[in-house]
PDB file of C-alpha atoms and ligand atoms in Angstrom:
ATOM      1  CA  MET A   1     -11.975 123.437 178.926  1.00 60.00           C
ATOM      2  CA  ASN A   2     -11.776 126.764 180.832  1.00 81.00           C
ATOM      3  CA  SER A   3     -14.620 128.864 181.322  1.00 87.00           C
ATOM      4  CA  GLU A   4     -13.305 131.731 179.091  1.00 88.00           C
ATOM      5  CA  LEU A   5     -13.076 129.244 176.031  1.00 90.00           C
ATOM      6  CA  ASN A   6     -16.248 128.148 177.065  1.00 91.00           C
ATOM      7  CA  SER A   7     -18.095 131.396 176.889  1.00 93.00           C
ATOM      8  CA  LEU A   8     -16.311 131.578 173.412  1.00 93.00           C
ATOM      9  CA  TYR A   9     -17.927 128.589 172.082  1.00 94.00           C
ATOM     10  CA  GLU A  10     -21.038 129.613 173.663  1.00 95.00           C
ATOM     11  CA  LYS A  11     -21.106 133.152 171.919  1.00 95.00           C
ATOM     12  CA  PHE A  12     -19.699 131.336 168.370  1.00 93.00           C
ATOM     13  CA  ASN A  13     -22.569 128.671 168.586  1.00 95.00           C
ATOM     14  CA  GLN A  14     -25.233 131.750 169.325  1.00 95.00           C
ATOM     15  CA  TYR A  15     -23.813 133.510 165.871  1.00 93.00           C
ATOM     16  CA  LYS A  16     -23.993 130.220 164.010  1.00 93.00           C
ATOM     17  CA  ASP A  17     -27.621 129.689 165.528  1.00 96.00           C
ATOM     18  CA  MET A  18     -28.809 132.915 163.704  1.00 95.00           C
ATOM     19  CA  ASN A  19     -28.214 131.115 160.460  1.00 93.00           C
ATOM     20  CA  LEU A  20     -26.685 134.334 158.923  1.00 90.00           C
ATOM     21  CA  SER A  21     -25.512 134.445 154.938  1.00 86.00           C
ATOM     22  CA  LEU A  22     -23.163 137.793 155.141  1.00 80.00           C
ATOM     23  CA  ASN A  23     -20.921 138.746 152.239  1.00 77.00           C
ATOM     24  CA  MET A  24     -17.535 138.598 153.803  1.00 74.00           C
ATOM     25  CA  ALA A  25     -15.819 140.149 150.700  1.00 73.00           C
ATOM     26  CA  ARG A  26     -13.479 143.059 151.708  1.00 69.00           C
ATOM     27  CA  GLY A  27     -14.590 146.825 151.396  1.00 68.00           C
ATOM     28  CA  LYS A  28     -18.384 146.376 151.714  1.00 76.00           C
ATOM     29  CA  PRO A  29     -19.803 148.883 154.253  1.00 80.00           C
ATOM     30  CA  GLY A  30     -22.888 148.333 156.175  1.00 83.00           C
ATOM     31  CA  LYS A  31     -25.758 150.367 155.807  1.00 88.00           C
ATOM     32  CA  ALA A  32     -25.064 152.217 158.705  1.00 92.00           C
ATOM     33  CA  GLN A  33     -21.719 153.465 157.525  1.00 88.00           C
ATOM     34  CA  LEU A  34     -23.131 154.070 153.972  1.00 86.00           C
ATOM     35  CA  ASP A  35     -25.939 156.343 155.589  1.00 89.00           C
ATOM     36  CA  LEU A  36     -22.918 158.219 156.985  1.00 87.00           C
ATOM     37  CA  SER A  37     -22.440 160.190 153.993  1.00 83.00           C
ATOM     38  CA  ASN A  38     -26.080 160.833 152.976  1.00 83.00           C
ATOM     39  CA  ASN A  39     -25.209 164.317 153.621  1.00 81.00           C
ATOM     40  CA  ILE A  40     -22.529 165.080 151.809  1.00 77.00           C
ATOM     41  CA  LEU A  41     -24.283 166.616 149.085  1.00 73.00           C
ATOM     42  CA  ASN A  42     -26.844 168.567 151.209  1.00 78.00           C
ATOM     43  CA  PRO A  43     -26.217 172.398 150.202  1.00 71.00           C
ATOM     44  CA  GLU A  44     -27.742 173.502 153.567  1.00 77.00           C
ATOM     45  CA  LEU A  45     -24.683 171.713 155.526  1.00 72.00           C
ATOM     46  CA  LEU A  46     -22.089 172.593 152.875  1.00 70.00           C
ATOM     47  CA  GLY A  47     -22.866 176.052 152.295  1.00 73.00           C
ATOM     48  CA  ASN A  48     -21.849 175.773 148.369  1.00 79.00           C
ATOM     49  CA  TYR A  49     -19.984 173.729 146.355  1.00 82.00           C
ATOM     50  CA  LYS A  50     -16.727 175.625 145.765  1.00 86.00           C
ATOM     51  CA  SER A  51     -13.543 174.516 147.016  1.00 88.00           C
ATOM     52  CA  GLU A  52     -11.036 177.105 148.378  1.00 89.00           C
ATOM     53  CA  ASP A  53      -9.538 178.214 145.221  1.00 88.00           C
ATOM     54  CA  GLY A  54     -13.311 178.598 143.808  1.00 88.00           C
ATOM     55  CA  THR A  55     -13.240 175.130 141.966  1.00 87.00           C
ATOM     56  CA  GLU A  56     -16.938 173.588 141.197  1.00 86.00           C
ATOM     57  CA  VAL A  57     -16.469 170.543 142.971  1.00 83.00           C
ATOM     58  CA  ARG A  58     -19.448 168.892 141.602  1.00 80.00           C
ATOM     59  CA  ASN A  59     -17.584 168.455 138.423  1.00 81.00           C
ATOM     60  CA  TYR A  60     -14.354 167.276 136.870  1.00 74.00           C
ATOM     61  CA  GLY A  61     -11.751 169.856 136.348  1.00 71.00           C
ATOM     62  CA  VAL A  62      -8.519 169.132 139.148  1.00 80.00           C
ATOM     63  CA  LEU A  63      -6.382 166.567 137.616  1.00 85.00           C
ATOM     64  CA  ASP A  64      -4.618 165.905 140.741  1.00 87.00           C
ATOM     65  CA  GLY A  65      -7.297 166.236 143.301  1.00 89.00           C
ATOM     66  CA  ILE A  66      -9.312 169.118 145.354  1.00 91.00           C
ATOM     67  CA  SER A  67      -6.392 170.672 147.704  1.00 91.00           C
ATOM     68  CA  GLU A  68      -8.189 170.480 150.577  1.00 93.00           C
ATOM     69  CA  CYS A  69      -8.824 166.800 150.211  1.00 92.00           C
ATOM     70  CA  LYS A  70      -4.729 166.505 149.345  1.00 94.00           C
ATOM     71  CA  ARG A  71      -4.042 168.533 152.801  1.00 95.00           C
ATOM     72  CA  LEU A  72      -6.396 166.190 154.608  1.00 94.00           C
ATOM     73  CA  TYR A  73      -4.467 162.915 153.239  1.00 93.00           C
ATOM     74  CA  SER A  74      -1.100 164.509 153.663  1.00 95.00           C
ATOM     75  CA  GLU A  75      -1.941 164.492 157.455  1.00 94.00           C
ATOM     76  CA  ILE A  76      -3.197 160.931 157.331  1.00 91.00           C
ATOM     77  CA  LEU A  77      -0.469 159.276 155.185  1.00 89.00           C
ATOM     78  CA  GLU A  78       2.378 161.681 156.762  1.00 90.00           C
ATOM     79  CA  VAL A  79       3.380 163.002 152.901  1.00 92.00           C
ATOM     80  CA  PRO A  80       3.941 166.146 151.827  1.00 96.00           C
ATOM     81  CA  GLU A  81       0.991 167.627 150.254  1.00 94.00           C
ATOM     82  CA  LYS A  82       2.828 168.176 146.877  1.00 94.00           C
ATOM     83  CA  ASN A  83       3.146 164.339 146.585  1.00 95.00           C
ATOM     84  CA  ILE A  84      -0.139 163.369 146.796  1.00 94.00           C
ATOM     85  CA  ILE A  85      -2.502 162.730 143.942  1.00 93.00           C
ATOM     86  CA  VAL A  86      -6.147 162.002 144.469  1.00 91.00           C
ATOM     87  CA  PHE A  87      -7.884 159.279 142.441  1.00 88.00           C
ATOM     88  CA  GLY A  88     -10.985 157.517 142.577  1.00 83.00           C
ATOM     89  CA  ASN A  89     -11.780 155.019 144.999  1.00 81.00           C
ATOM     90  CA  ALA A  90     -10.477 152.036 144.236  1.00 89.00           C
ATOM     91  CA  SER A  91      -6.461 151.905 144.644  1.00 92.00           C
ATOM     92  CA  LEU A  92      -5.960 148.383 142.834  1.00 94.00           C
ATOM     93  CA  THR A  93      -7.317 150.016 139.646  1.00 95.00           C
ATOM     94  CA  ILE A  94      -4.355 152.599 140.004  1.00 94.00           C
ATOM     95  CA  MET A  95      -1.979 149.721 141.025  1.00 96.00           C
ATOM     96  CA  TYR A  96      -3.125 147.760 137.592  1.00 97.00           C
ATOM     97  CA  ASP A  97      -2.933 151.112 135.492  1.00 96.00           C
ATOM     98  CA  TYR A  98       0.440 151.917 136.947  1.00 97.00           C
ATOM     99  CA  ILE A  99       2.051 148.175 135.826  1.00 98.00           C
ATOM    100  CA  SER A 100      -0.318 148.749 132.531  1.00 98.00           C
ATOM    101  CA  GLN A 101       1.671 152.171 132.010  1.00 98.00           C
ATOM    102  CA  CYS A 102       5.006 150.795 133.280  1.00 98.00           C
ATOM    103  CA  MET A 103       4.748 148.133 130.585  1.00 98.00           C
ATOM    104  CA  VAL A 104       3.488 150.276 127.599  1.00 98.00           C
ATOM    105  CA  PHE A 105       5.451 153.280 128.526  1.00 98.00           C
ATOM    106  CA  GLY A 106       8.371 152.182 130.599  1.00 98.00           C
ATOM    107  CA  ALA A 107       9.662 153.543 133.964  1.00 97.00           C
ATOM    108  CA  GLY A 108      12.783 155.273 133.018  1.00 93.00           C
ATOM    109  CA  ASP A 109      14.262 152.546 130.484  1.00 96.00           C
ATOM    110  CA  LYS A 110      12.560 150.642 127.669  1.00 97.00           C
ATOM    111  CA  PRO A 111       8.862 149.759 128.144  1.00 98.00           C
ATOM    112  CA  TRP A 112       8.612 146.834 130.358  1.00 98.00           C
ATOM    113  CA  ALA A 113       6.888 144.884 127.524  1.00 97.00           C
ATOM    114  CA  ALA A 114       9.628 145.434 125.379  1.00 97.00           C
ATOM    115  CA  GLN A 115      12.291 143.808 127.636  1.00 97.00           C
ATOM    116  CA  GLN A 116      12.120 140.041 127.697  1.00 90.00           C
ATOM    117  CA  SER A 117      11.144 138.026 130.949  1.00 94.00           C
ATOM    118  CA  ILE A 118      10.989 140.573 133.388  1.00 97.00           C
ATOM    119  CA  LYS A 119      10.652 139.699 137.361  1.00 98.00           C
ATOM    120  CA  PHE A 120       8.776 141.327 140.476  1.00 98.00           C
ATOM    121  CA  LEU A 121       9.679 140.483 143.811  1.00 98.00           C
ATOM    122  CA  CYS A 122       6.792 139.363 146.203  1.00 98.00           C
ATOM    123  CA  PRO A 123       6.952 138.951 149.841  1.00 97.00           C
ATOM    124  CA  VAL A 124       4.792 135.826 150.645  1.00 96.00           C
ATOM    125  CA  PRO A 125       2.380 135.013 152.330  1.00 94.00           C
ATOM    126  CA  GLY A 126       1.001 138.324 150.249  1.00 94.00           C
ATOM    127  CA  TYR A 127      -2.062 139.811 148.622  1.00 94.00           C
ATOM    128  CA  ASP A 128      -3.548 137.574 145.993  1.00 93.00           C
ATOM    129  CA  ARG A 129      -4.863 140.463 144.093  1.00 94.00           C
ATOM    130  CA  HIS A 130      -1.487 141.892 143.616  1.00 97.00           C
ATOM    131  CA  PHE A 131      -0.331 138.606 142.416  1.00 97.00           C
ATOM    132  CA  ALA A 132      -3.348 138.407 140.083  1.00 97.00           C
ATOM    133  CA  ILE A 133      -1.851 141.845 138.448  1.00 98.00           C
ATOM    134  CA  LEU A 134       1.562 140.764 137.973  1.00 98.00           C
ATOM    135  CA  GLU A 135       0.332 137.533 136.502  1.00 98.00           C
ATOM    136  CA  HIS A 136      -2.036 139.324 134.071  1.00 98.00           C
ATOM    137  CA  PHE A 137       0.955 141.030 132.745  1.00 97.00           C
ATOM    138  CA  GLY A 138       2.945 137.738 132.203  1.00 97.00           C
ATOM    139  CA  ILE A 139       5.463 139.086 135.071  1.00 98.00           C
ATOM    140  CA  GLU A 140       7.397 136.367 136.443  1.00 98.00           C
ATOM    141  CA  MET A 141       7.063 136.308 140.571  1.00 98.00           C
ATOM    142  CA  VAL A 142       9.403 135.838 142.935  1.00 98.00           C
ATOM    143  CA  ASN A 143       8.672 134.500 146.200  1.00 98.00           C
ATOM    144  CA  ILE A 144      10.476 136.610 149.242  1.00 98.00           C
ATOM    145  CA  PRO A 145      10.058 135.007 152.727  1.00 97.00           C
ATOM    146  CA  MET A 146       8.556 137.099 155.328  1.00 96.00           C
ATOM    147  CA  ASN A 147       9.706 137.008 158.835  1.00 95.00           C
ATOM    148  CA  SER A 148       8.411 139.015 162.138  1.00 95.00           C
ATOM    149  CA  GLU A 149      10.189 142.509 160.681  1.00 97.00           C
ATOM    150  CA  GLY A 150       9.249 142.053 156.921  1.00 97.00           C
ATOM    151  CA  PRO A 151      10.507 140.670 153.935  1.00 98.00           C
ATOM    152  CA  ASP A 152      13.925 139.136 153.814  1.00 98.00           C
ATOM    153  CA  MET A 153      16.166 142.016 153.059  1.00 98.00           C
ATOM    154  CA  ASP A 154      19.126 139.936 152.602  1.00 98.00           C
ATOM    155  CA  MET A 155      17.495 138.053 149.710  1.00 98.00           C
ATOM    156  CA  ILE A 156      16.258 141.242 148.312  1.00 98.00           C
ATOM    157  CA  ASP A 157      19.735 142.524 148.041  1.00 98.00           C
ATOM    158  CA  GLU A 158      21.064 139.535 146.313  1.00 98.00           C
ATOM    159  CA  TYR A 159      17.721 139.591 143.671  1.00 98.00           C
ATOM    160  CA  ILE A 160      18.184 142.990 142.725  1.00 98.00           C
ATOM    161  CA  LYS A 161      21.683 142.207 141.607  1.00 98.00           C
ATOM    162  CA  ASP A 162      19.578 141.039 138.410  1.00 98.00           C
ATOM    163  CA  ASP A 163      18.400 143.838 136.121  1.00 97.00           C
ATOM    164  CA  LYS A 164      15.365 141.587 134.886  1.00 98.00           C
ATOM    165  CA  VAL A 165      14.140 142.561 138.256  1.00 98.00           C
ATOM    166  CA  LYS A 166      11.941 145.355 137.757  1.00 98.00           C
ATOM    167  CA  GLY A 167      10.348 145.822 141.603  1.00 98.00           C
ATOM    168  CA  ILE A 168       8.716 144.798 144.285  1.00 98.00           C
ATOM    169  CA  ILE A 169       5.075 145.118 145.651  1.00 96.00           C
ATOM    170  CA  CYS A 170       4.671 145.093 149.375  1.00 95.00           C
ATOM    171  CA  VAL A 171       2.152 145.862 152.165  1.00 97.00           C
ATOM    172  CA  PRO A 172       4.358 147.741 154.650  1.00 97.00           C
ATOM    173  CA  MET A 173       1.978 148.039 157.652  1.00 96.00           C
ATOM    174  CA  TYR A 174      -0.528 144.967 158.845  1.00 96.00           C
ATOM    175  CA  ALA A 175       0.518 143.284 155.656  1.00 94.00           C
ATOM    176  CA  ASN A 176      -2.107 140.472 154.773  1.00 86.00           C
ATOM    177  CA  PRO A 177      -2.560 137.747 155.752  1.00 88.00           C
ATOM    178  CA  ASN A 178      -0.549 137.678 158.698  1.00 89.00           C
ATOM    179  CA  GLY A 179      -0.620 141.344 159.866  1.00 93.00           C
ATOM    180  CA  ILE A 180       3.308 142.106 160.307  1.00 96.00           C
ATOM    181  CA  THR A 181       4.422 145.539 160.187  1.00 97.00           C
ATOM    182  CA  TYR A 182       7.868 146.495 158.901  1.00 98.00           C
ATOM    183  CA  SER A 183      10.254 147.478 160.973  1.00 98.00           C
ATOM    184  CA  GLU A 184      12.200 150.906 161.022  1.00 98.00           C
ATOM    185  CA  ASP A 185      15.228 148.730 160.116  1.00 98.00           C
ATOM    186  CA  VAL A 186      13.531 147.002 157.107  1.00 98.00           C
ATOM    187  CA  ILE A 187      12.109 150.332 156.140  1.00 97.00           C
ATOM    188  CA  ASN A 188      15.713 152.048 156.000  1.00 98.00           C
ATOM    189  CA  ARG A 189      17.170 149.380 154.025  1.00 98.00           C
ATOM    190  CA  PHE A 190      14.315 149.635 151.427  1.00 98.00           C
ATOM    191  CA  ALA A 191      15.208 153.350 151.245  1.00 96.00           C
ATOM    192  CA  SER A 192      18.763 152.649 150.789  1.00 96.00           C
ATOM    193  CA  LEU A 193      18.179 149.526 147.946  1.00 97.00           C
ATOM    194  CA  LYS A 194      20.612 149.904 145.129  1.00 97.00           C
ATOM    195  CA  PRO A 195      19.011 147.784 142.054  1.00 98.00           C
ATOM    196  CA  SER A 196      20.682 147.204 138.808  1.00 98.00           C
ATOM    197  CA  ALA A 197      17.675 147.957 136.919  1.00 98.00           C
ATOM    198  CA  LYS A 198      17.481 151.561 136.461  1.00 97.00           C
ATOM    199  CA  ASP A 199      13.521 150.818 135.993  1.00 98.00           C
ATOM    200  CA  PHE A 200      13.137 149.278 139.210  1.00 98.00           C
ATOM    201  CA  ARG A 201       9.910 150.367 141.417  1.00 97.00           C
ATOM    202  CA  VAL A 202       9.076 149.752 144.787  1.00 97.00           C
ATOM    203  CA  ILE A 203       5.319 149.528 144.997  1.00 97.00           C
ATOM    204  CA  TRP A 204       4.218 150.687 148.659  1.00 96.00           C
ATOM    205  CA  ASP A 205       0.657 149.801 149.176  1.00 96.00           C
ATOM    206  CA  ASN A 206       0.127 151.303 152.463  1.00 94.00           C
ATOM    207  CA  ALA A 207      -3.836 150.125 152.639  1.00 92.00           C
ATOM    208  CA  TYR A 208      -3.803 149.832 156.259  1.00 92.00           C
ATOM    209  CA  CYS A 209      -1.815 152.782 157.522  1.00 90.00           C
ATOM    210  CA  VAL A 210      -4.847 154.220 159.498  1.00 87.00           C
ATOM    211  CA  HIS A 211      -6.271 150.694 160.604  1.00 84.00           C
ATOM    212  CA  HIS A 212      -5.384 150.823 164.172  1.00 85.00           C
TER     213      HIS A 212
HETATM  214  C1  PLP B   1      -3.326 145.284 150.740  1.00 79.33           C
HETATM  215  C2  PLP B   1      -4.592 145.870 150.129  1.00 79.33           C
HETATM  216  N1  PLP B   1      -4.414 146.839 149.144  1.00 79.33           N
HETATM  217  C3  PLP B   1      -5.206 147.013 148.295  1.00 79.33           C
HETATM  218  C4  PLP B   1      -6.556 146.664 148.500  1.00 79.33           C
HETATM  219  C5  PLP B   1      -7.950 147.015 147.850  1.00 79.33           C
HETATM  220  O1  PLP B   1      -8.475 148.620 148.119  1.00 79.33           O
HETATM  221  P1  PLP B   1      -9.178 149.150 147.286  1.00 79.33           P
HETATM  222  O2  PLP B   1     -10.213 148.908 147.659  1.00 79.33           O
HETATM  223  O3  PLP B   1      -8.365 150.587 147.526  1.00 79.33           O
HETATM  224  O4  PLP B   1      -8.904 148.965 145.814  1.00 79.33           O
HETATM  225  C6  PLP B   1      -6.947 145.570 149.459  1.00 79.33           C
HETATM  226  C7  PLP B   1      -8.306 145.296 150.082  1.00 79.33           C
HETATM  227  O5  PLP B   1      -8.476 144.345 150.632  1.00 79.33           O
HETATM  228  C8  PLP B   1      -5.768 145.309 150.434  1.00 79.33           C
HETATM  229  O6  PLP B   1      -5.820 144.458 151.480  1.00 79.33           O
END
């Protein structure tokens, strides 16, 4: 065993000896991270509670989000401000609600719930909670294998000839669990997909776009 590996084992055993009981669930910040937000509502720091257009930000009021916040995310996400809606802090509830709305109201055709045996394409391995949402609504999932560039686009092109295939849900950057980022070629192919279903939707869960 080389010395590098030895020292890794040593470190590993040190952690084991600490007998830690950690909650490793995703999205749980540590206390120090939480404390960073303590001053957010401190008026001395903030000066006032008005946004630049005069909106009182401690109350409801702006359906699509505070404009300063949209501008901030526009830079981070590289998306024009007009295409941004600021919701609450859990994207899973948005994704659930979106699929739910498609089921009830449709996405440019009859409600999905009123169409028989609809399907979604799912790059695998993928994110279990995406799959849980689709499963909950009884949407059949079709596995699309991942390669080092992203999902198998030839296979996707074949599947979307079927108008029962209503969409695909994907994580384009650092896709869990294997960390693959879709190549430019794959993304261009996404942009030029020609699905038979006129209510086809690409759900682009770019959850890790700032995680580098
Ligand atoms: C790909 C992906 N999307 C969404 C989420 C959940 O994000 P949120 O905390 O915004 O619901 C996670 C969390 O692990 C994730 O891995």
